[in-house]
PDB file of C-alpha atoms in Angstrom:
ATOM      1  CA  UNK A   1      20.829   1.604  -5.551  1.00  0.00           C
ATOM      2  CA  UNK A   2      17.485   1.949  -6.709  1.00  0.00           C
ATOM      3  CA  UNK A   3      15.089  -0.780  -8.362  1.00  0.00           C
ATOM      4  CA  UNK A   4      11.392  -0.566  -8.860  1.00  0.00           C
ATOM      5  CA  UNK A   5       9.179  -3.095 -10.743  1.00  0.00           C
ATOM      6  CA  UNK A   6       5.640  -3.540 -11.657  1.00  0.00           C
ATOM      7  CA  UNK A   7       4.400  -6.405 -13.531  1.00  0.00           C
ATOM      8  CA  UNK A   8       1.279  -7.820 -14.258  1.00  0.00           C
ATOM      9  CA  UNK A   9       0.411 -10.518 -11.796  1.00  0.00           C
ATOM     10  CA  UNK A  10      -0.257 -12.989 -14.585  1.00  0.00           C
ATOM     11  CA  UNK A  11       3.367 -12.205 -15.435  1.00  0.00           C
ATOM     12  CA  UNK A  12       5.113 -13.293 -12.388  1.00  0.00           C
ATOM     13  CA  UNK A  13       2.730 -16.384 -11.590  1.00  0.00           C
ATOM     14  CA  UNK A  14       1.243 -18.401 -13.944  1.00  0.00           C
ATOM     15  CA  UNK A  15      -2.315 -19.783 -13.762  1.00  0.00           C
ATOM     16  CA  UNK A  16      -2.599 -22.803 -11.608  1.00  0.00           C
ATOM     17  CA  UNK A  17       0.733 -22.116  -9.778  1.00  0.00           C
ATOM     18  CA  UNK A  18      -0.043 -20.624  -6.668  1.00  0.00           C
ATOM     19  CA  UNK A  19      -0.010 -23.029  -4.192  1.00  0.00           C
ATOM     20  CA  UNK A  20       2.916 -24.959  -5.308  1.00  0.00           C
ATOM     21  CA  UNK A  21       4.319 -21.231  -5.127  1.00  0.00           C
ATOM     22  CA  UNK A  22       3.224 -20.762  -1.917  1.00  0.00           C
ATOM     23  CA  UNK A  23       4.635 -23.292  -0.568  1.00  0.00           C
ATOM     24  CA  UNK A  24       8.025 -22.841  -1.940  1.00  0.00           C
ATOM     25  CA  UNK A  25       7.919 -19.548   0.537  1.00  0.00           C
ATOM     26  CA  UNK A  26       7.319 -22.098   3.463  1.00  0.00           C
ATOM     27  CA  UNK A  27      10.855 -21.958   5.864  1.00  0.00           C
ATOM     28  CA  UNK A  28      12.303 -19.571   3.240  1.00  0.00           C
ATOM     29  CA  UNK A  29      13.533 -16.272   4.130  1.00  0.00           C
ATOM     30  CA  UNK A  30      10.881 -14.793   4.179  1.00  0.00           C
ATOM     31  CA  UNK A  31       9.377 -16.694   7.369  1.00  0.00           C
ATOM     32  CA  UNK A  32       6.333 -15.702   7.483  1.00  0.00           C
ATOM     33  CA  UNK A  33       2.861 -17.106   6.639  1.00  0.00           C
ATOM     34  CA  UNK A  34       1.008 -15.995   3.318  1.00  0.00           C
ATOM     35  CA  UNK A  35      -2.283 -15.109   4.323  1.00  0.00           C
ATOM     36  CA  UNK A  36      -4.502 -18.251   2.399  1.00  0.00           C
ATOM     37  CA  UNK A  37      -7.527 -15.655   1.127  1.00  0.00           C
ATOM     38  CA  UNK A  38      -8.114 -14.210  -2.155  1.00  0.00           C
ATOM     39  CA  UNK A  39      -5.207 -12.322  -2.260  1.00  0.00           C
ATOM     40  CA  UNK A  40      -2.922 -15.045  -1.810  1.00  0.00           C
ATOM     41  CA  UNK A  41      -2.050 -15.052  -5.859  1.00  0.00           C
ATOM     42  CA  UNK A  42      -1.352 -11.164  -5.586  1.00  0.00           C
ATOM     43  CA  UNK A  43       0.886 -12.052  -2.295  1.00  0.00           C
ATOM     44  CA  UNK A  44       2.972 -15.247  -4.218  1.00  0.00           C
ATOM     45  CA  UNK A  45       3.126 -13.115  -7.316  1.00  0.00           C
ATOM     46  CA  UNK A  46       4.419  -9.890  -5.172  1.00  0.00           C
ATOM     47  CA  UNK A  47       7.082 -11.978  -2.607  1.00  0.00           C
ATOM     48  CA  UNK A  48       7.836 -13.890  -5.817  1.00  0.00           C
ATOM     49  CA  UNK A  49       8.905 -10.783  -8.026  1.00  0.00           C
ATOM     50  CA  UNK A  50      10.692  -9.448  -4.732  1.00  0.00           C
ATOM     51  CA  UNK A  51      12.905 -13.099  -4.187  1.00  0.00           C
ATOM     52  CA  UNK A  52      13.976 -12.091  -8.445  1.00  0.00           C
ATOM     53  CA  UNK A  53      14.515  -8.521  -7.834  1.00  0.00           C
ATOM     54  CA  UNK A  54      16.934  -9.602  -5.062  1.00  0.00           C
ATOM     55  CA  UNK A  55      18.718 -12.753  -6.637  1.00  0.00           C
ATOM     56  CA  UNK A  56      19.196 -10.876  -9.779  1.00  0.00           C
ATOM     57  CA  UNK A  57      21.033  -7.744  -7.433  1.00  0.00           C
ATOM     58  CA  UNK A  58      22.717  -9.574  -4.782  1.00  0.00           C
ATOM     59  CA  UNK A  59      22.934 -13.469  -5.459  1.00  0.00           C
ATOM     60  CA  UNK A  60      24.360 -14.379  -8.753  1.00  0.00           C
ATOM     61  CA  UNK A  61      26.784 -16.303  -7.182  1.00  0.00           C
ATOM     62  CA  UNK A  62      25.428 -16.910  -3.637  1.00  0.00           C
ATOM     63  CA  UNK A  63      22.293 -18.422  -2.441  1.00  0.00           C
ATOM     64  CA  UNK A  64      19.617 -16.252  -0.846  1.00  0.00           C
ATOM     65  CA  UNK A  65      20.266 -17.484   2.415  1.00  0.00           C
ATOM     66  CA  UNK A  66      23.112 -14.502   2.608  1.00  0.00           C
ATOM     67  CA  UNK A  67      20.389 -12.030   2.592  1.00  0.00           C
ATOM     68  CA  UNK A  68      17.921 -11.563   5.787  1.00  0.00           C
ATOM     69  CA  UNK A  69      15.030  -9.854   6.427  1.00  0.00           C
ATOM     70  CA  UNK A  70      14.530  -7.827   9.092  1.00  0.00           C
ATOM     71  CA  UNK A  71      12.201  -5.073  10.320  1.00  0.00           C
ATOM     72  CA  UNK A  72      14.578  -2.337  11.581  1.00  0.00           C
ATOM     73  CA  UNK A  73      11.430  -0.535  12.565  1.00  0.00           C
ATOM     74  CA  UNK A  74       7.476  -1.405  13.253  1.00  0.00           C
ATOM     75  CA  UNK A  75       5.786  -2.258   9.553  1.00  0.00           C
ATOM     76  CA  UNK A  76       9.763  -1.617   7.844  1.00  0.00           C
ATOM     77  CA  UNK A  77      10.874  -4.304   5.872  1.00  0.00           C
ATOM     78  CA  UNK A  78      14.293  -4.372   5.453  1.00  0.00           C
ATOM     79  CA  UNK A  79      17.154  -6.839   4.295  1.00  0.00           C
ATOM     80  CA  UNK A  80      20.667  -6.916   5.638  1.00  0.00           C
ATOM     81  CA  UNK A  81      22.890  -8.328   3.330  1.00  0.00           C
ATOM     82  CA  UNK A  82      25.340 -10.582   5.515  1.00  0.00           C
ATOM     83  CA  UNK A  83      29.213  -9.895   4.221  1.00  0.00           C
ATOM     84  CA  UNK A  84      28.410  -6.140   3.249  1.00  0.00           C
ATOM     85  CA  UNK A  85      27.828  -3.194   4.775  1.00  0.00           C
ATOM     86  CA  UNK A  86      24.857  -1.828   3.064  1.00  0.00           C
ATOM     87  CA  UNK A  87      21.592  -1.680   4.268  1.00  0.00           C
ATOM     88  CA  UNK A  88      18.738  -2.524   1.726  1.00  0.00           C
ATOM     89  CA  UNK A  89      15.410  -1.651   2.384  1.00  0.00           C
ATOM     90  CA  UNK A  90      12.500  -3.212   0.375  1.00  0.00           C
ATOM     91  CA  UNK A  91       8.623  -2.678  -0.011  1.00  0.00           C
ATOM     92  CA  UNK A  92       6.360  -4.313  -1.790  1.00  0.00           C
ATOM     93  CA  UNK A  93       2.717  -3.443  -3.519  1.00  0.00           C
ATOM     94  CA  UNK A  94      -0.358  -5.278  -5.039  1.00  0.00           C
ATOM     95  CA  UNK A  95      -3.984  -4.031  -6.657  1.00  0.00           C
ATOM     96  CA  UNK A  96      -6.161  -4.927  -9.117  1.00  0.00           C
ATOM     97  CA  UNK A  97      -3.739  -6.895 -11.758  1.00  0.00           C
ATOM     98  CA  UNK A  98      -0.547  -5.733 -10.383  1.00  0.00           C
ATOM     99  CA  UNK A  99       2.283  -6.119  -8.500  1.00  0.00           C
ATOM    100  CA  UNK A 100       5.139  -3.911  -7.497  1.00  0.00           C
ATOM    101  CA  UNK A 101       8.394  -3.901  -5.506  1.00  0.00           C
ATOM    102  CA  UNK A 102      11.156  -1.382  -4.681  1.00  0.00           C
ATOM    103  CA  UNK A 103      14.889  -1.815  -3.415  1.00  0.00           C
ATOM    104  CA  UNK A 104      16.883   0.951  -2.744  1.00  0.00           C
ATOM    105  CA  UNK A 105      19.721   1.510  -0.367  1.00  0.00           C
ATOM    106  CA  UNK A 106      17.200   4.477   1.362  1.00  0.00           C
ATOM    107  CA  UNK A 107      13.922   3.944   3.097  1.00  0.00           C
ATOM    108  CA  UNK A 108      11.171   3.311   0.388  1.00  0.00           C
ATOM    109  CA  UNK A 109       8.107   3.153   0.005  1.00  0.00           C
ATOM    110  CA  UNK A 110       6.148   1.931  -3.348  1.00  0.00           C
ATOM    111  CA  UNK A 111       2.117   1.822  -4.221  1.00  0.00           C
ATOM    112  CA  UNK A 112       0.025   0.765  -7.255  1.00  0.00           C
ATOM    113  CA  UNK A 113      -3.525   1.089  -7.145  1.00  0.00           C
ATOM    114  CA  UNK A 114      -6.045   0.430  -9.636  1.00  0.00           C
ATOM    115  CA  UNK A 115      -8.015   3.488 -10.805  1.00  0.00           C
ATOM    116  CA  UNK A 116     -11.394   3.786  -8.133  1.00  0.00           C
ATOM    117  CA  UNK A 117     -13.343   6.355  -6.763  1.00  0.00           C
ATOM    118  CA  UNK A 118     -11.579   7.695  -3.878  1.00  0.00           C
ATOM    119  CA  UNK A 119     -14.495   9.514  -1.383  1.00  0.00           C
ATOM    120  CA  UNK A 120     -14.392  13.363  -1.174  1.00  0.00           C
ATOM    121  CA  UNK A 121     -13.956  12.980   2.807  1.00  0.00           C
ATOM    122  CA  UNK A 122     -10.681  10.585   2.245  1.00  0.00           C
ATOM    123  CA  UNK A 123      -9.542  13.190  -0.366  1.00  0.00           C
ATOM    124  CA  UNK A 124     -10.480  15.589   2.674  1.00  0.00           C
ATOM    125  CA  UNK A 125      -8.382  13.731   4.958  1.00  0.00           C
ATOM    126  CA  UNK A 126      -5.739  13.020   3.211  1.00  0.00           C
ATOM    127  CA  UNK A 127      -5.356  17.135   1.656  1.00  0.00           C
ATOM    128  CA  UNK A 128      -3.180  20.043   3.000  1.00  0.00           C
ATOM    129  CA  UNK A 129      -4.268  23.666   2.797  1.00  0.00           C
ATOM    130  CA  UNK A 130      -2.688  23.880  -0.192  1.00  0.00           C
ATOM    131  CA  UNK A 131      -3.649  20.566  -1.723  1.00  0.00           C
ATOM    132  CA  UNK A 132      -6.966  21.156  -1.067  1.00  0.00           C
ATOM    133  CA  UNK A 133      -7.618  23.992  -3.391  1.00  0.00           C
ATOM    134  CA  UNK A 134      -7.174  21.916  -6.753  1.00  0.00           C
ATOM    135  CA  UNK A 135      -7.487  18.321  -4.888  1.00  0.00           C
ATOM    136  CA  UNK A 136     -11.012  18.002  -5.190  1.00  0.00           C
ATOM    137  CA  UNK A 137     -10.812  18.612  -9.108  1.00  0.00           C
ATOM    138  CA  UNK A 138      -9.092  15.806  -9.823  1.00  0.00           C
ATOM    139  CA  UNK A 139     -10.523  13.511 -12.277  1.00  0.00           C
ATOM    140  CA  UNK A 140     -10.757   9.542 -11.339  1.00  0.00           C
ATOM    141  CA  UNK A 141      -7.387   8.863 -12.451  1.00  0.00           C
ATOM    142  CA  UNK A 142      -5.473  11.790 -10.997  1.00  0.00           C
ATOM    143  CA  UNK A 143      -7.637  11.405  -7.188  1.00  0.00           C
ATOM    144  CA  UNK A 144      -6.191   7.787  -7.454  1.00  0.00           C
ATOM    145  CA  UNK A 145      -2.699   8.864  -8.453  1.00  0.00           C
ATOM    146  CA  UNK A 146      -3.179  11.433  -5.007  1.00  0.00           C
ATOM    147  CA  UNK A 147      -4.095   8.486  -3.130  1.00  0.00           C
ATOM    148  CA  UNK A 148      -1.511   6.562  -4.347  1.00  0.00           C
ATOM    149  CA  UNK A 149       1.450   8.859  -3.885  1.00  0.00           C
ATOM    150  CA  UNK A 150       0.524   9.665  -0.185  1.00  0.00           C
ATOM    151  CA  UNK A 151       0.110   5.826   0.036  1.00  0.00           C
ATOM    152  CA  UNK A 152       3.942   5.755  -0.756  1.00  0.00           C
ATOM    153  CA  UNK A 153       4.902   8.380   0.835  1.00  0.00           C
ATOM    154  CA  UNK A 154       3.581   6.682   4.039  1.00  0.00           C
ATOM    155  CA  UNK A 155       4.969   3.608   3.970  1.00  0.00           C
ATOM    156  CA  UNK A 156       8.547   5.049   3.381  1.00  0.00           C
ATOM    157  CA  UNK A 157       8.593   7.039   6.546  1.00  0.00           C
ATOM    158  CA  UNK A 158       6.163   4.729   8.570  1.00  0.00           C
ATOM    159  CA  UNK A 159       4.698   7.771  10.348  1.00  0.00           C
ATOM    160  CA  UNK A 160       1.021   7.415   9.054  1.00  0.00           C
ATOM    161  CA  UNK A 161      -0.933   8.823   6.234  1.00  0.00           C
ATOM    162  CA  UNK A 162      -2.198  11.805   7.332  1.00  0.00           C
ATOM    163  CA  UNK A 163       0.131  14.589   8.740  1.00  0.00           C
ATOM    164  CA  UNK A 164      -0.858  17.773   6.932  1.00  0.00           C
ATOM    165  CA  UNK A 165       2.528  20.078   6.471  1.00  0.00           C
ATOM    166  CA  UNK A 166       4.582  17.288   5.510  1.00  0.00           C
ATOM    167  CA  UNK A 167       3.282  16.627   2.594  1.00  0.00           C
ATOM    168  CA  UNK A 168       3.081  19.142   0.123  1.00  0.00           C
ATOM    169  CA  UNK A 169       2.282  18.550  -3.328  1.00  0.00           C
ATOM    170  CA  UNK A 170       2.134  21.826  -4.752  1.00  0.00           C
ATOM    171  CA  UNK A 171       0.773  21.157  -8.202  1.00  0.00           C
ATOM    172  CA  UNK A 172      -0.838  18.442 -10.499  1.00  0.00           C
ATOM    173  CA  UNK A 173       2.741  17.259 -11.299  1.00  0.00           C
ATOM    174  CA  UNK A 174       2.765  15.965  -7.513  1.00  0.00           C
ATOM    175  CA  UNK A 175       5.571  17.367  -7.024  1.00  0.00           C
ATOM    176  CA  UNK A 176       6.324  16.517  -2.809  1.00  0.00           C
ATOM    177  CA  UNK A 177       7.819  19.387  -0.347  1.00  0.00           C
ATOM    178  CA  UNK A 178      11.221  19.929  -1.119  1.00  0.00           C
ATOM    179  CA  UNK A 179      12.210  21.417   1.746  1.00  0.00           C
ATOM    180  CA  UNK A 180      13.849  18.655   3.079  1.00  0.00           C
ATOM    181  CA  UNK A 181      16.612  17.323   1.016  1.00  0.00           C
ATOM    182  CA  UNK A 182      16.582  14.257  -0.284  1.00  0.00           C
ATOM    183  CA  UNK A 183      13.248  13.498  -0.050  1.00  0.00           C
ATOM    184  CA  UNK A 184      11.757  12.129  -3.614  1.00  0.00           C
ATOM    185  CA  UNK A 185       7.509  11.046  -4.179  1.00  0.00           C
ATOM    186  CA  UNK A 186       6.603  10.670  -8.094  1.00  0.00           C
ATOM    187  CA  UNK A 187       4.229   8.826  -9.937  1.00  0.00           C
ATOM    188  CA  UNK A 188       5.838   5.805 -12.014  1.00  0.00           C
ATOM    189  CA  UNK A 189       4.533   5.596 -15.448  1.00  0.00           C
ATOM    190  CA  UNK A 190       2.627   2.490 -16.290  1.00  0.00           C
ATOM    191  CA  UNK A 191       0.946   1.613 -19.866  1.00  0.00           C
ATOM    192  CA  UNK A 192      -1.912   1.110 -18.192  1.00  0.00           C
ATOM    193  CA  UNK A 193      -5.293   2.948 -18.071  1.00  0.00           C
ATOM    194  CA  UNK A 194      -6.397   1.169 -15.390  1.00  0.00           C
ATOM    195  CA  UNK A 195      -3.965   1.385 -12.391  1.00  0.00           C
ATOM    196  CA  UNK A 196      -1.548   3.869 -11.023  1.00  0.00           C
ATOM    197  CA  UNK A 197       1.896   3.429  -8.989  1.00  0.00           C
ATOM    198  CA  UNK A 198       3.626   5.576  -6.942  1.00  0.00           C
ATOM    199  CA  UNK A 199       6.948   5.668  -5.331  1.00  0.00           C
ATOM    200  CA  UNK A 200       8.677   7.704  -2.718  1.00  0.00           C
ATOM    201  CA  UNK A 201      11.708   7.574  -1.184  1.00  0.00           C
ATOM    202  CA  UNK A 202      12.590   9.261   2.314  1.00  0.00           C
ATOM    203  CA  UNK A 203      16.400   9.078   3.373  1.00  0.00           C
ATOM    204  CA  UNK A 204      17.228   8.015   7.145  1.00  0.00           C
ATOM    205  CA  UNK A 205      18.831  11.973   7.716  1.00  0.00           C
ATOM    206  CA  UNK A 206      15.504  13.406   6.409  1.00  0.00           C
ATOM    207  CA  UNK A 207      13.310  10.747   8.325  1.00  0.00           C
ATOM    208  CA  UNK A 208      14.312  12.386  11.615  1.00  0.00           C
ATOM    209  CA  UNK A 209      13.682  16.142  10.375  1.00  0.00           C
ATOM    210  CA  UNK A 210      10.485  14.757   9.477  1.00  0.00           C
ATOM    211  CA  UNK A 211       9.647  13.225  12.744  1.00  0.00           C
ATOM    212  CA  UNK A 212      10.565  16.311  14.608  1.00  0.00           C
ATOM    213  CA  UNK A 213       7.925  18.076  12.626  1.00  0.00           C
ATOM    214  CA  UNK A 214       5.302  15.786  13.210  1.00  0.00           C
TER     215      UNK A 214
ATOM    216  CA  UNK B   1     -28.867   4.004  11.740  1.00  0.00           C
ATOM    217  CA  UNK B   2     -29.684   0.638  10.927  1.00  0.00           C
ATOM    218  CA  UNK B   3     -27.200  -1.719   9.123  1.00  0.00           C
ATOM    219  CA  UNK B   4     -28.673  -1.741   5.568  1.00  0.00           C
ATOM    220  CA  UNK B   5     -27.890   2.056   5.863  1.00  0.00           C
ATOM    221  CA  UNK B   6     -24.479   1.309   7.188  1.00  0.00           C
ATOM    222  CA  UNK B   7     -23.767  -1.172   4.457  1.00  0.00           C
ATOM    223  CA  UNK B   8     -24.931   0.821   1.507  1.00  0.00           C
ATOM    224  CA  UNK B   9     -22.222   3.377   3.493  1.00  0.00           C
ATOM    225  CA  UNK B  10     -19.822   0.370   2.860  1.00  0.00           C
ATOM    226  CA  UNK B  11     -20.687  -0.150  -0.374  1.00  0.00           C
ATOM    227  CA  UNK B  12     -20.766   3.134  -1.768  1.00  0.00           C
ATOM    228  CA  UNK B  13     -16.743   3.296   0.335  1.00  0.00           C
ATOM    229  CA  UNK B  14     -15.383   0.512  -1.540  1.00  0.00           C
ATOM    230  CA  UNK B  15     -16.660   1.589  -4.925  1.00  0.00           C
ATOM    231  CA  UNK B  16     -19.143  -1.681  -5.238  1.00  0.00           C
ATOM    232  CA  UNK B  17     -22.707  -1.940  -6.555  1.00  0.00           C
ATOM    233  CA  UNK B  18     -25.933  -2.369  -4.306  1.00  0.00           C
ATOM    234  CA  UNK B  19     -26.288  -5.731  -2.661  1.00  0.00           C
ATOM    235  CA  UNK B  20     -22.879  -7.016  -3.369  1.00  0.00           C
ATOM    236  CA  UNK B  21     -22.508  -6.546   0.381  1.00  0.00           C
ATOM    237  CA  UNK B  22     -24.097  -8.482   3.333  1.00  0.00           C
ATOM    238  CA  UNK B  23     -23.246  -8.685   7.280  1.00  0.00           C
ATOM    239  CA  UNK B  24     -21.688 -12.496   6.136  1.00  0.00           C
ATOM    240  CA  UNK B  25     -19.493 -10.934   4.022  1.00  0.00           C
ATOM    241  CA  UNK B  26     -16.028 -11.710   5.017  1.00  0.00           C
ATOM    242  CA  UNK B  27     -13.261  -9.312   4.628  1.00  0.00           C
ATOM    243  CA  UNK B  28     -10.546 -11.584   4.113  1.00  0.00           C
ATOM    244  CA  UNK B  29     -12.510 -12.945   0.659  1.00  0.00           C
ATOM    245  CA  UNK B  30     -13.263  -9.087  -0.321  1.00  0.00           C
ATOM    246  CA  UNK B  31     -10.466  -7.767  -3.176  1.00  0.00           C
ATOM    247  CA  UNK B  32     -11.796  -4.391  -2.788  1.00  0.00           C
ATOM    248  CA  UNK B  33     -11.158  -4.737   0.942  1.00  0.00           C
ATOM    249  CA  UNK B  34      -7.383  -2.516   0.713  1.00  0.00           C
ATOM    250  CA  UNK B  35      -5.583  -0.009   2.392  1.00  0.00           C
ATOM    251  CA  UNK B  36      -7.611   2.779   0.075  1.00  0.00           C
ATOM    252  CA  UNK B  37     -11.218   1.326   2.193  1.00  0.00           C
ATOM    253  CA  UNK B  38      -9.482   0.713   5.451  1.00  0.00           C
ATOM    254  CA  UNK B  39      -8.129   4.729   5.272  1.00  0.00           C
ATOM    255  CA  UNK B  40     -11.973   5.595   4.418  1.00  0.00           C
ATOM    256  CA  UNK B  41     -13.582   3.411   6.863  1.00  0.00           C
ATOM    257  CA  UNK B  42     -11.179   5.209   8.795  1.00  0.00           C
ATOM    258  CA  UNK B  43     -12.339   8.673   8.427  1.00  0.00           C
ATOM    259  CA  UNK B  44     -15.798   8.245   7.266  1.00  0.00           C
ATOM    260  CA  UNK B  45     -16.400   6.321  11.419  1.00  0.00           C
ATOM    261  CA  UNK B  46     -15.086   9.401  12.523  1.00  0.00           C
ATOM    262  CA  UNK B  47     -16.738  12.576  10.194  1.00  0.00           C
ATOM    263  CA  UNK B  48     -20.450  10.356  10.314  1.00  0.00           C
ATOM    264  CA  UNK B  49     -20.440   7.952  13.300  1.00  0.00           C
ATOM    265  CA  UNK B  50     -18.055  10.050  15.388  1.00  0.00           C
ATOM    266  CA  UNK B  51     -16.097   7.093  16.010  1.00  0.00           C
ATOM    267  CA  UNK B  52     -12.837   6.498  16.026  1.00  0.00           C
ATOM    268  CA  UNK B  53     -11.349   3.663  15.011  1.00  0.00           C
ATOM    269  CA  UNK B  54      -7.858   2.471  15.679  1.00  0.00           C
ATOM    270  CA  UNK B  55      -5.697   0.251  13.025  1.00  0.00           C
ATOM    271  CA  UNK B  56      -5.923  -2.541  15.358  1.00  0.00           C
ATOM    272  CA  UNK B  57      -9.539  -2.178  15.144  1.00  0.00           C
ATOM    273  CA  UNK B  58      -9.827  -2.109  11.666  1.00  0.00           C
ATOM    274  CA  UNK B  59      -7.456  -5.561  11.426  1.00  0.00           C
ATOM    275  CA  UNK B  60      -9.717  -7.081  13.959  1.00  0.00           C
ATOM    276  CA  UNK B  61     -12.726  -6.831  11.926  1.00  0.00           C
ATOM    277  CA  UNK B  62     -13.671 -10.085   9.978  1.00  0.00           C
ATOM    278  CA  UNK B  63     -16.982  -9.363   8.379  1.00  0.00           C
ATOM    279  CA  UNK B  64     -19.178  -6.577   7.220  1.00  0.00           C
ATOM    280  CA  UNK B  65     -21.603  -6.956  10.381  1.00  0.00           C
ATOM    281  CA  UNK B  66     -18.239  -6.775  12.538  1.00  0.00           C
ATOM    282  CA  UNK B  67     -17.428  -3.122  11.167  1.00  0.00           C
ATOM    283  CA  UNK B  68     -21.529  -2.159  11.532  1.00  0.00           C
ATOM    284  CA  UNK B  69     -21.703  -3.164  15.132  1.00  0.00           C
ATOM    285  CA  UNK B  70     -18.634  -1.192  15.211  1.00  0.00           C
ATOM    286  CA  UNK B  71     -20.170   1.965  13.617  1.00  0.00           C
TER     287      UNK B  71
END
């Protein structure tokens, strides 16, 4: 199973809604507090796509209260869908005027980012040897689509950003270390000039091969 | 390094124009204030200020003085 979505924020919640959206997430299933700052429209809109993404897959017929969330692992979000077997794991995005979630039945991990300057040392960081030849000639775009991809790449296998050798993106296709099977990180196409997205997704088996080289 | 310098640092980090930054400026009301500037904050404590800087240091900060007194 594999669903990704990115919508404009002003898509998913109207102007003037926020609040009464907020609210709605009060004692749902997702218990826990939305942050009240000025990302609290980005976090309705982004918990608000994720709540359709998950009625339209799982609850045409049942309420929502069949599915849980859980965090299998530290900063993992994950829901366990009570009556089956499958495990569902979820992860959700926000920048500039978007929002994006993923579901997939393998660890996942998605990223938009509108289109900044990304510093040469955080490009530095964030490069292997091999990256690092053609990294630094990206233009704005593609440095934000780098950025971006790691981003995603990250927050599938939870292990932090920057670990040099496991992340190899050999060419300006971003095309991630295949070495491991199973293991998928490619930009998502958005009409959009302005913002990038990214997902990756990192399968349990590979997770461990990938921990043992860390 | 005094924290004018430091903030111009910030400013220049987060891709924002001179003076749109002060040591009242709070974090939480700050959209540019993302994963992309905590990962730079990150690095940029270490490679200039050779500090470094935890994630639970970085979620502890609330303002712009918090991360210069930091620095």
């Amino acid at each position: 199973m594999l669903d990704i979505v990115c919508k404009k924020v002003d898509e998913v919640v109207p102007p003037g809604n926020v609040q009464e959206l907020s609210r709605f997430f009060e004692g749902s299933f997702f218990d826990f507090p939305l942050r009240n700052d000025v990302r609290l429209k980005k976090r309705v809109a982004v918990y608000t796509l994720l709540r359709l993404r998950l009625q339209a897959l799982f609850s045409q017929n049942d309420s929502l209260d069949a599915l849980r969330l859980t965090y299998p692992r530290s900063g993992v979000l994950c829901i366990d869908v009570r009556g089956k077997s499958e495990k569902v794991w979820v992860n959700v995005s926000y920048s500039g005027d978007y929002v994006m979630t993923g579901i997939s039945s393998v660890p996942i991990g998605v990223d938009v980012q509108k289109v900044r300057r990304v510093p040469d040392a955080l490009v530095e960081a964030l490069s292997s040897s091999q990256e690092a030849s053609f990294a630094y000639g990206f233009s704005l775009r593609e440095r934000t689509q780098f950025f971006s991809l790691k981003e995603s790449f990250a927050k599938a296998v939870q292990l932090g950003i920057t670990w040099p050798g496991h992340y190899a993106v050999y060419s300006k296709e971003f095309i991630v270390d295949s070495s491991i099977e199973g293991v998928v990180s490619r930009p998502v196409q958005l009409e959009d000039e302005d913002h990038v997205a990214s997902v990756s997704m990192v399968p349990e088996t590979a997770l461990s091969k990938l921990e043992r080289r860390a | 390094m005094i924290d004018q310098e430091k903030i111009a640092l910030l400013e220049d980090m987060m891709d924002l124009d001179e003076g749109d930054l002060s040591p009242e400026t709070e974090l939480a009301e700050l959209e540019e204030w993302d994963s992309m500037s905590k990962l730079s904050l990150v690095v940029m404590a270490k490679k200039q200020f050779g500090k470094e800087l935890e994630v639970k240091d970085v979620r502890a900060f609330e303002t712009i003085a918090d991360i210069c007194n930091a620095l």
